[in-house]
Amino acid sequence: MTQDVIALTPRMPDPKALLAGLHAGGPDLRVDEAGDGAVVRLCADSGQTLVSLEAPRYLQVSGEVERLLGKGVWDESPVWWTEARASSAAAGAARLAGSVGGRLAAVLGGAVWPPRAGHTEVVPGLAGLSGDTAPPGVDVLTARAAVVIQGRPVVAATTWLTDVARSAVRTGRELQLVTPPDTRLTFPVHTLLDGVPSRWVVRDPECGYYDGLSGAVLNWHDGHFAPATTDNGAPRTAEAFRRRAGYEGERQLLLSLRTIHPADDRLVLGGALELAWRTLTGAPPAGWSTAEPVNVPWSPRQLTELARGRARQSLPTWVVAVGGSGRPSIATVRVSHTAAGVEERATIVLGYGPGHDVPLDHVPELAASLSTGHGLATMVTQLRSARADLSTAARYEPPPVPVSFTLGPDAVAGLDLTGTALADTVPVRLGSAARPGLHYVLGDGDGPSGGERLREIHVRMRRAARTADSVSPRGF
């Protein structure tokens, strides 16, 4: 099992402190840099990576350590987060990572996670190791898969994991994340796995391997994990996946927004996201980042500058945002240039514990504001029974149920509205009579009727579309 060690320090890891950590294996290990210096690798003579040391991240957003590592690990903010990842293919590498983290904490003050992993002893005898030379972050590399083994209780969309995902896509491989059964995924990781060829592989001591999102029993075959089938070819579902998830009474509210803006120098991104956050929680997002943990205070201007710079390289932008109002809330945002303009796709998730009211009555107000002032194309609001902390466990979760659907004025302008409304689902017109938006209330989140109504509205609108992309299914 791979060992990740995180040093949390109140002072910045300067060259002296990093040098102390890099000498944890003695003077014979080779030090390499990868990713423009963002990753430092301790390597054996053979080139095998033993430990990958990520560039330190300065966490200025409170609550991120607790969200990803648990309560009581580190309560102060800001803090420097330095992550060392040991290869699972080399005996002794985990102890080496523990020494790297322990030395940083000893020099700079602070703490090491996991608590008992940190120490300051030299770990000798690793220089002469020979074996697999998989890229940093990858435990097993085959022609078909990049396998990443994780043992931490919560897997986040860290810099190294998102880099591995991009590399897997670029080389035509499937990302396969292997974890114990009690591991949970953050919402950004869940989104990441949905967006690339991937599989969450859960290793259960009682029933073997299964897919943590679908429950399909898995076998290692031909260089990757693949679903096992019955004699008649049907997939098999692991019994462990059917166990009670343990979040009775907890719910999540999901908003999927698609906005389109003219591509000009005056554009500032993130306005729709911030408005949604303020409407539903009473506060703006607390922070944003290109990976987890989220480390930078919320800034639409900085988000826009990043997206503009990546657009010049013909690259999309993917970021994570988190809230700080006391309400669990997180979002993923993707910014890209399309023929229609600059497109933002955001999915915001908010968590509610037993007895907490979900503010569905605020959604029409939000829909009206987005429709009239923020370039809204579509918004789908959904409700589901799931963990209030917004993480995903390797258990069956019922699918989200649509509760409302909103079309912005530009999308409505491309429709012949005759016959698009259902008899029991009459839309509310938003904004001006000349260029209205439409807001459909589909249900209260109980039962399948909301999904059925949304599917029927979608079918009717596709028939009524005057232009090919006026109502795009990509928005929902």
XYZ file of C-alpha atoms in Angstrom:
476
model
C 0.000 0.000 0.000
C 1.321 3.406 -0.955
C 2.219 5.687 1.932
C 1.437 9.389 1.625
C 3.037 11.602 4.249
C 2.048 15.254 4.664
C 4.079 17.807 6.596
C 1.989 20.705 7.951
C 4.227 23.582 8.961
C 3.568 27.194 10.003
C 6.750 28.301 8.202
C 7.575 27.994 4.522
C 9.807 25.013 3.642
C 12.903 26.920 2.535
C 15.863 25.321 0.686
C 17.586 24.437 3.968
C 14.547 22.568 5.284
C 13.949 20.819 1.961
C 17.598 19.781 1.845
C 17.263 18.227 5.304
C 14.255 16.254 4.059
C 15.976 15.146 0.876
C 18.891 13.729 2.878
C 16.540 11.326 4.657
C 17.858 8.493 2.518
C 21.508 9.381 2.941
C 23.818 10.944 0.355
C 23.602 8.117 -2.197
C 20.067 8.695 -3.485
C 19.640 10.643 -6.697
C 17.519 13.810 -6.686
C 15.584 14.553 -9.890
C 13.090 17.247 -10.793
C 9.965 16.745 -12.850
C 7.141 18.981 -14.003
C 9.191 22.183 -14.184
C 10.384 21.680 -10.639
C 6.896 21.119 -9.204
C 7.909 17.585 -8.163
C 11.229 16.505 -6.642
C 12.001 12.788 -6.804
C 14.298 10.692 -4.649
C 15.495 7.903 -6.915
C 17.568 4.733 -6.627
C 20.557 4.137 -8.900
C 18.278 2.288 -11.312
C 16.109 5.360 -11.774
C 13.260 3.875 -9.752
C 11.333 6.644 -7.995
C 11.217 6.011 -4.253
C 9.547 9.210 -3.032
C 7.941 12.098 -4.916
C 7.953 15.398 -3.039
C 5.357 17.915 -4.199
C 5.997 21.651 -4.212
C 4.752 23.117 -0.890
C 1.258 24.640 -0.989
C 0.379 27.631 1.170
C -3.162 26.998 2.441
C -4.855 30.327 3.057
C -8.345 28.781 3.128
C -9.407 27.569 6.560
C -10.993 24.146 6.984
C -9.137 22.372 4.179
C -6.898 20.319 6.472
C -9.897 19.097 8.459
C -11.901 18.353 5.295
C -9.188 16.152 3.810
C -7.355 14.750 6.848
C -9.917 14.857 9.676
C -10.400 16.781 12.894
C -7.561 17.477 15.275
C -4.730 17.159 12.751
C -4.054 20.898 12.445
C -6.376 23.705 13.517
C -4.406 26.808 12.561
C -4.605 28.738 9.286
C -2.711 29.554 7.145
C -0.356 26.585 6.958
C 2.150 25.097 4.516
C 1.180 21.663 3.120
C 4.061 19.574 1.752
C 3.223 16.099 0.473
C 5.650 13.195 0.072
C 4.398 10.120 -1.772
C 6.223 6.824 -1.454
C 6.250 4.226 -4.199
C 4.484 0.990 -3.308
C 6.952 -0.921 -5.507
C 9.962 -0.341 -3.237
C 10.357 -1.779 0.234
C 11.472 0.968 2.583
C 10.081 3.813 0.487
C 7.226 4.444 2.943
C 9.697 4.831 5.789
C 11.726 7.201 3.616
C 8.648 9.370 3.019
C 8.029 9.415 6.767
C 11.557 10.674 7.356
C 11.170 13.408 4.731
C 7.982 14.643 6.416
C 9.385 14.258 9.914
C 12.498 16.254 9.084
C 10.473 19.122 7.614
C 8.331 19.278 10.760
C 11.418 19.073 12.999
C 13.118 21.990 11.241
C 10.065 24.198 10.740
C 7.772 23.135 13.577
C 4.365 21.662 12.855
C 2.875 18.205 12.475
C 3.069 15.128 10.269
C 0.133 13.161 8.922
C -0.390 10.258 9.508
C 0.615 11.082 13.098
C 2.834 8.037 13.650
C 4.506 8.160 10.246
C 6.940 11.002 10.896
C 10.506 10.447 12.135
C 13.966 11.891 11.453
C 16.118 8.786 11.033
C 18.168 8.125 7.905
C 16.736 5.243 5.867
C 19.791 3.503 4.384
C 20.194 0.806 1.754
C 17.780 2.158 -0.863
C 20.236 3.457 -3.451
C 20.913 0.037 -4.979
C 17.281 -0.987 -5.444
C 16.190 -2.073 -8.890
C 12.678 -2.547 -10.141
C 9.739 -0.815 -11.754
C 10.379 2.702 -13.057
C 6.767 3.865 -13.388
C 6.237 7.644 -13.550
C 5.817 9.581 -10.268
C 2.409 8.935 -8.746
C 1.818 5.695 -10.682
C 2.208 2.381 -8.857
C 1.649 0.002 -11.782
C 1.908 1.012 -15.437
C 0.716 -1.293 -18.216
C -0.197 -0.744 -21.845
C -3.843 -0.371 -20.805
C -3.848 1.243 -17.361
C -2.101 3.612 -14.991
C -2.820 2.120 -11.564
C -2.654 4.385 -8.501
C -2.848 2.765 -5.060
C -4.132 4.946 -2.209
C -4.523 4.162 1.478
C -5.665 7.505 2.851
C -9.223 7.838 4.225
C -10.160 10.634 1.785
C -8.727 10.802 -1.737
C -8.590 14.356 -3.086
C -7.907 15.826 -6.524
C -4.331 16.689 -5.653
C -1.863 18.112 -8.159
C -0.121 14.784 -8.654
C -3.384 12.849 -9.139
C -4.727 15.294 -11.731
C -1.344 15.128 -13.496
C -1.546 11.322 -13.572
C -5.090 11.540 -14.988
C -3.985 13.880 -17.783
C -0.994 11.681 -18.574
C -3.188 8.574 -18.703
C -5.564 10.234 -21.164
C -2.663 11.497 -23.281
C -1.162 8.008 -23.559
C -4.453 6.208 -24.179
C -4.570 4.482 -20.789
C -7.308 4.142 -18.204
C -6.723 5.671 -14.767
C -7.463 3.018 -12.133
C -7.568 4.174 -8.512
C -7.202 1.324 -5.983
C -8.286 1.927 -2.359
C -9.468 0.075 0.766
C -13.246 -0.204 1.236
C -13.470 2.585 3.829
C -11.823 5.210 1.607
C -14.017 8.056 0.360
C -13.604 10.353 -2.636
C -14.004 14.108 -2.599
C -16.508 15.542 -5.042
C -13.740 16.880 -7.338
C -12.160 13.407 -7.575
C -15.564 11.901 -8.338
C -15.969 14.529 -11.080
C -12.467 13.803 -12.371
C -13.162 10.071 -12.634
C -16.422 10.781 -14.469
C -14.591 12.938 -16.996
C -11.787 10.594 -18.091
C -11.488 6.858 -18.865
C -11.144 5.589 -15.310
C -12.242 3.173 -12.631
C -12.384 3.278 -8.827
C -11.163 -0.149 -7.739
C -12.048 -1.095 -4.155
C -10.117 -3.909 -2.536
C -12.402 -5.581 -0.020
C -10.894 -8.347 2.168
C -14.194 -10.250 2.125
C -15.284 -10.090 -1.508
C -12.206 -9.106 -3.513
C -12.197 -6.204 -5.950
C -15.204 -4.180 -7.058
C -15.999 -0.835 -8.687
C -16.658 1.781 -5.991
C -19.146 3.699 -8.153
C -21.090 0.930 -9.891
C -20.529 -2.061 -7.590
C -19.372 -4.296 -10.465
C -17.099 -7.150 -9.374
C -13.659 -6.711 -10.943
C -10.833 -9.037 -11.966
C -7.305 -8.203 -13.086
C -7.146 -9.255 -16.721
C -4.846 -8.342 -19.599
C -3.126 -5.492 -17.776
C -6.124 -3.786 -16.155
C -9.110 -4.283 -13.854
C -12.221 -5.269 -15.807
C -15.774 -6.319 -14.801
C -16.365 -9.980 -14.087
C -19.490 -11.562 -15.541
C -21.745 -14.510 -14.885
C -21.925 -17.529 -17.198
C -24.554 -15.770 -19.322
C -22.439 -12.605 -19.635
C -24.311 -10.451 -17.111
C -22.259 -8.228 -14.750
C -21.976 -9.212 -11.100
C -22.481 -6.770 -8.223
C -20.435 -7.040 -5.020
C -22.394 -7.612 -1.832
C -20.222 -5.035 -0.047
C -21.528 -2.353 -2.421
C -25.120 -3.033 -1.317
C -24.421 -2.398 2.377
C -26.121 0.540 4.064
C -24.229 3.735 3.403
C -24.837 5.161 6.894
C -26.007 8.670 5.991
C -29.726 8.443 6.814
C -31.396 11.851 6.682
C -28.433 13.530 4.945
C -28.925 15.216 1.586
C -27.040 17.061 -1.124
C -28.282 19.897 -3.303
C -26.605 20.024 -6.724
C -26.710 22.879 -9.209
C -25.280 22.410 -12.699
C -24.790 25.780 -14.391
C -23.780 26.541 -17.950
C -23.101 30.178 -18.788
C -21.832 31.726 -22.026
C -20.120 35.108 -22.298
C -18.790 37.213 -25.173
C -15.016 36.795 -25.449
C -13.746 40.307 -24.739
C -11.191 41.973 -22.469
C -13.859 43.196 -20.039
C -15.026 39.710 -19.126
C -14.696 38.632 -15.479
C -15.463 34.985 -14.780
C -16.960 33.436 -11.654
C -19.895 35.835 -11.264
C -22.582 33.177 -11.651
C -20.784 30.861 -9.248
C -20.435 33.591 -6.628
C -24.073 34.637 -6.973
C -25.232 31.057 -6.488
C -23.066 30.701 -3.393
C -24.319 33.968 -1.878
C -27.955 33.120 -2.599
C -27.798 29.634 -1.092
C -25.331 30.135 1.786
C -25.250 33.880 2.441
C -21.535 34.161 1.632
C -19.239 33.981 -1.409
C -16.868 31.056 -1.980
C -13.996 31.021 0.492
C -11.310 29.868 -1.906
C -10.362 28.344 -5.223
C -7.486 26.414 -6.749
C -6.500 24.222 -9.666
C -6.263 21.205 -7.310
C -7.014 20.103 -3.753
C -6.397 21.178 -1.076
C -7.882 24.531 -2.078
C -5.328 27.121 -1.070
C -6.104 30.575 -2.545
C -8.776 33.042 -1.317
C -11.653 33.486 -3.748
C -10.838 35.946 -6.532
C -12.819 36.202 -9.795
C -10.072 38.403 -11.218
C -7.351 35.791 -10.635
C -9.609 33.037 -11.995
C -10.149 35.108 -15.143
C -6.419 35.742 -15.561
C -5.676 32.026 -15.292
C -8.369 31.100 -17.822
C -7.248 33.812 -20.223
C -3.636 32.630 -20.066
C -4.615 29.020 -20.695
C -6.925 30.040 -23.532
C -3.932 31.597 -25.311
C -2.445 28.082 -25.306
C -5.777 26.626 -26.550
C -6.257 24.875 -23.202
C -9.387 24.685 -21.030
C -9.289 25.606 -17.341
C -10.479 23.315 -14.540
C -10.660 24.587 -10.953
C -12.152 23.726 -7.571
C -13.916 26.183 -5.258
C -14.977 25.685 -1.630
C -17.246 27.562 0.749
C -16.541 28.882 4.213
C -19.962 29.786 5.597
C -20.237 26.737 7.857
C -22.307 24.930 5.229
C -20.407 22.118 3.441
C -20.120 23.351 -0.136
C -17.788 22.688 -3.032
C -17.787 23.171 -6.799
C -15.874 22.238 -9.898
C -15.648 24.739 -12.750
C -14.496 24.209 -16.324
C -13.853 27.201 -18.580
C -13.417 26.755 -22.328
C -13.710 28.694 -25.577
C -16.466 27.547 -27.930
C -17.996 28.916 -31.103
C -20.592 30.672 -28.922
C -18.040 32.429 -26.694
C -16.427 31.758 -23.318
C -18.291 28.937 -21.641
C -18.328 28.220 -17.908
C -19.635 24.896 -16.652
C -19.973 24.721 -12.902
C -21.412 22.061 -10.626
C -22.017 23.254 -7.069
C -22.827 20.787 -4.285
C -24.089 21.709 -0.823
C -24.564 19.312 2.098
C -27.395 19.206 4.645
C -27.565 17.047 7.747
C -30.677 15.481 9.304
C -33.207 18.151 10.239
C -31.580 20.864 8.109
C -33.835 22.467 5.517
C -32.653 22.533 1.906
C -33.250 26.079 0.528
C -35.198 25.078 -2.569
C -37.318 28.222 -2.163
C -34.211 30.307 -3.012
C -33.684 28.606 -6.375
C -36.308 30.636 -8.350
C -34.686 33.867 -7.135
C -31.296 32.570 -8.214
C -32.664 31.454 -11.578
C -34.100 34.925 -12.238
C -30.834 36.680 -11.326
C -28.684 34.346 -13.427
C -31.040 34.576 -16.376
C -31.078 38.367 -16.499
C -27.456 39.228 -15.694
C -24.953 36.399 -15.968
C -25.267 34.822 -19.397
C -27.126 31.730 -18.183
C -27.680 29.081 -20.842
C -29.041 26.259 -18.650
C -29.290 25.332 -14.998
C -30.434 22.020 -13.558
C -31.095 21.767 -9.819
C -31.122 18.288 -8.268
C -31.526 16.734 -4.826
C -30.227 13.403 -3.595
C -29.754 11.330 -0.472
C -26.008 11.346 0.148
C -23.378 12.307 2.684
C -23.633 15.864 4.012
C -19.832 16.137 4.017
C -20.017 15.814 0.196
C -17.657 12.841 -0.040
C -18.488 9.619 -1.878
C -18.234 6.225 -0.193
C -17.904 2.907 -2.026
C -21.579 2.131 -1.463
C -24.726 2.361 -3.529
C -26.145 5.892 -3.690
C -29.501 6.672 -5.292
C -29.192 8.950 -8.328
C -30.015 12.641 -7.919
C -33.567 13.720 -8.725
C -34.128 16.902 -10.773
C -36.223 19.524 -8.964
C -35.997 22.419 -11.446
C -34.694 23.375 -14.866
C -33.900 26.879 -16.113
C -33.268 28.143 -19.645
C -31.567 31.488 -20.241
C -32.884 34.084 -22.711
C -30.541 33.138 -25.566
C -31.594 29.505 -25.387
C -35.267 30.474 -25.270
C -34.803 32.762 -28.287
C -33.875 29.737 -30.382
C -37.123 27.915 -29.622
C -40.627 27.812 -30.953
C -42.322 27.544 -27.551
C -45.608 26.241 -28.903
C -46.149 22.831 -27.396
C -42.997 22.713 -25.275
C -44.718 22.973 -21.886
C -46.169 19.928 -20.157
C -49.712 20.061 -18.867
C -48.592 19.869 -15.228
C -45.275 21.751 -15.637
C -45.873 25.304 -16.815
C -42.675 27.381 -16.818
C -42.283 30.721 -15.073
C -41.054 33.480 -17.375
C -38.012 35.346 -16.114
C -36.805 38.825 -17.040
C -38.228 40.948 -19.832
C -41.152 39.948 -21.997
C -39.037 40.554 -25.097
C -36.207 38.203 -24.038
C -37.501 35.953 -21.282
C -35.837 33.061 -19.548
C -37.875 30.033 -18.479
C -37.862 28.281 -15.109
C -39.528 24.885 -14.733
C -40.346 23.455 -11.296
C -40.150 19.681 -11.711
C -40.815 18.391 -8.200
C -39.561 18.374 -4.622
C -36.872 15.711 -4.995
C -39.016 12.775 -3.902
C -39.695 10.036 -6.431
C -38.761 9.754 -10.115
C -41.290 12.267 -11.488
C -38.772 15.129 -11.707
C -36.462 13.129 -13.945
C -39.335 11.995 -16.140
C -40.557 15.585 -16.570
C -37.058 16.824 -17.426
C -36.603 14.120 -20.060
C -39.944 14.955 -21.647
C -39.187 18.703 -21.671
C -35.837 17.972 -23.246
C -37.435 15.895 -26.023
C -39.984 18.610 -26.778
C -37.372 21.360 -26.828
C -35.138 19.445 -29.204
C -38.080 19.208 -31.583
C -38.797 22.920 -31.177
C -35.231 24.136 -31.630
C -34.854 26.697 -34.420
C -31.054 26.503 -34.328
C -28.855 23.426 -33.994
C -27.236 24.402 -30.674
C -29.861 26.645 -29.106
C -30.689 24.063 -26.445
C -27.670 21.860 -26.038
C -27.919 18.586 -24.096
C -24.431 19.362 -22.805
C -26.062 21.661 -20.263
C -27.778 18.841 -18.454
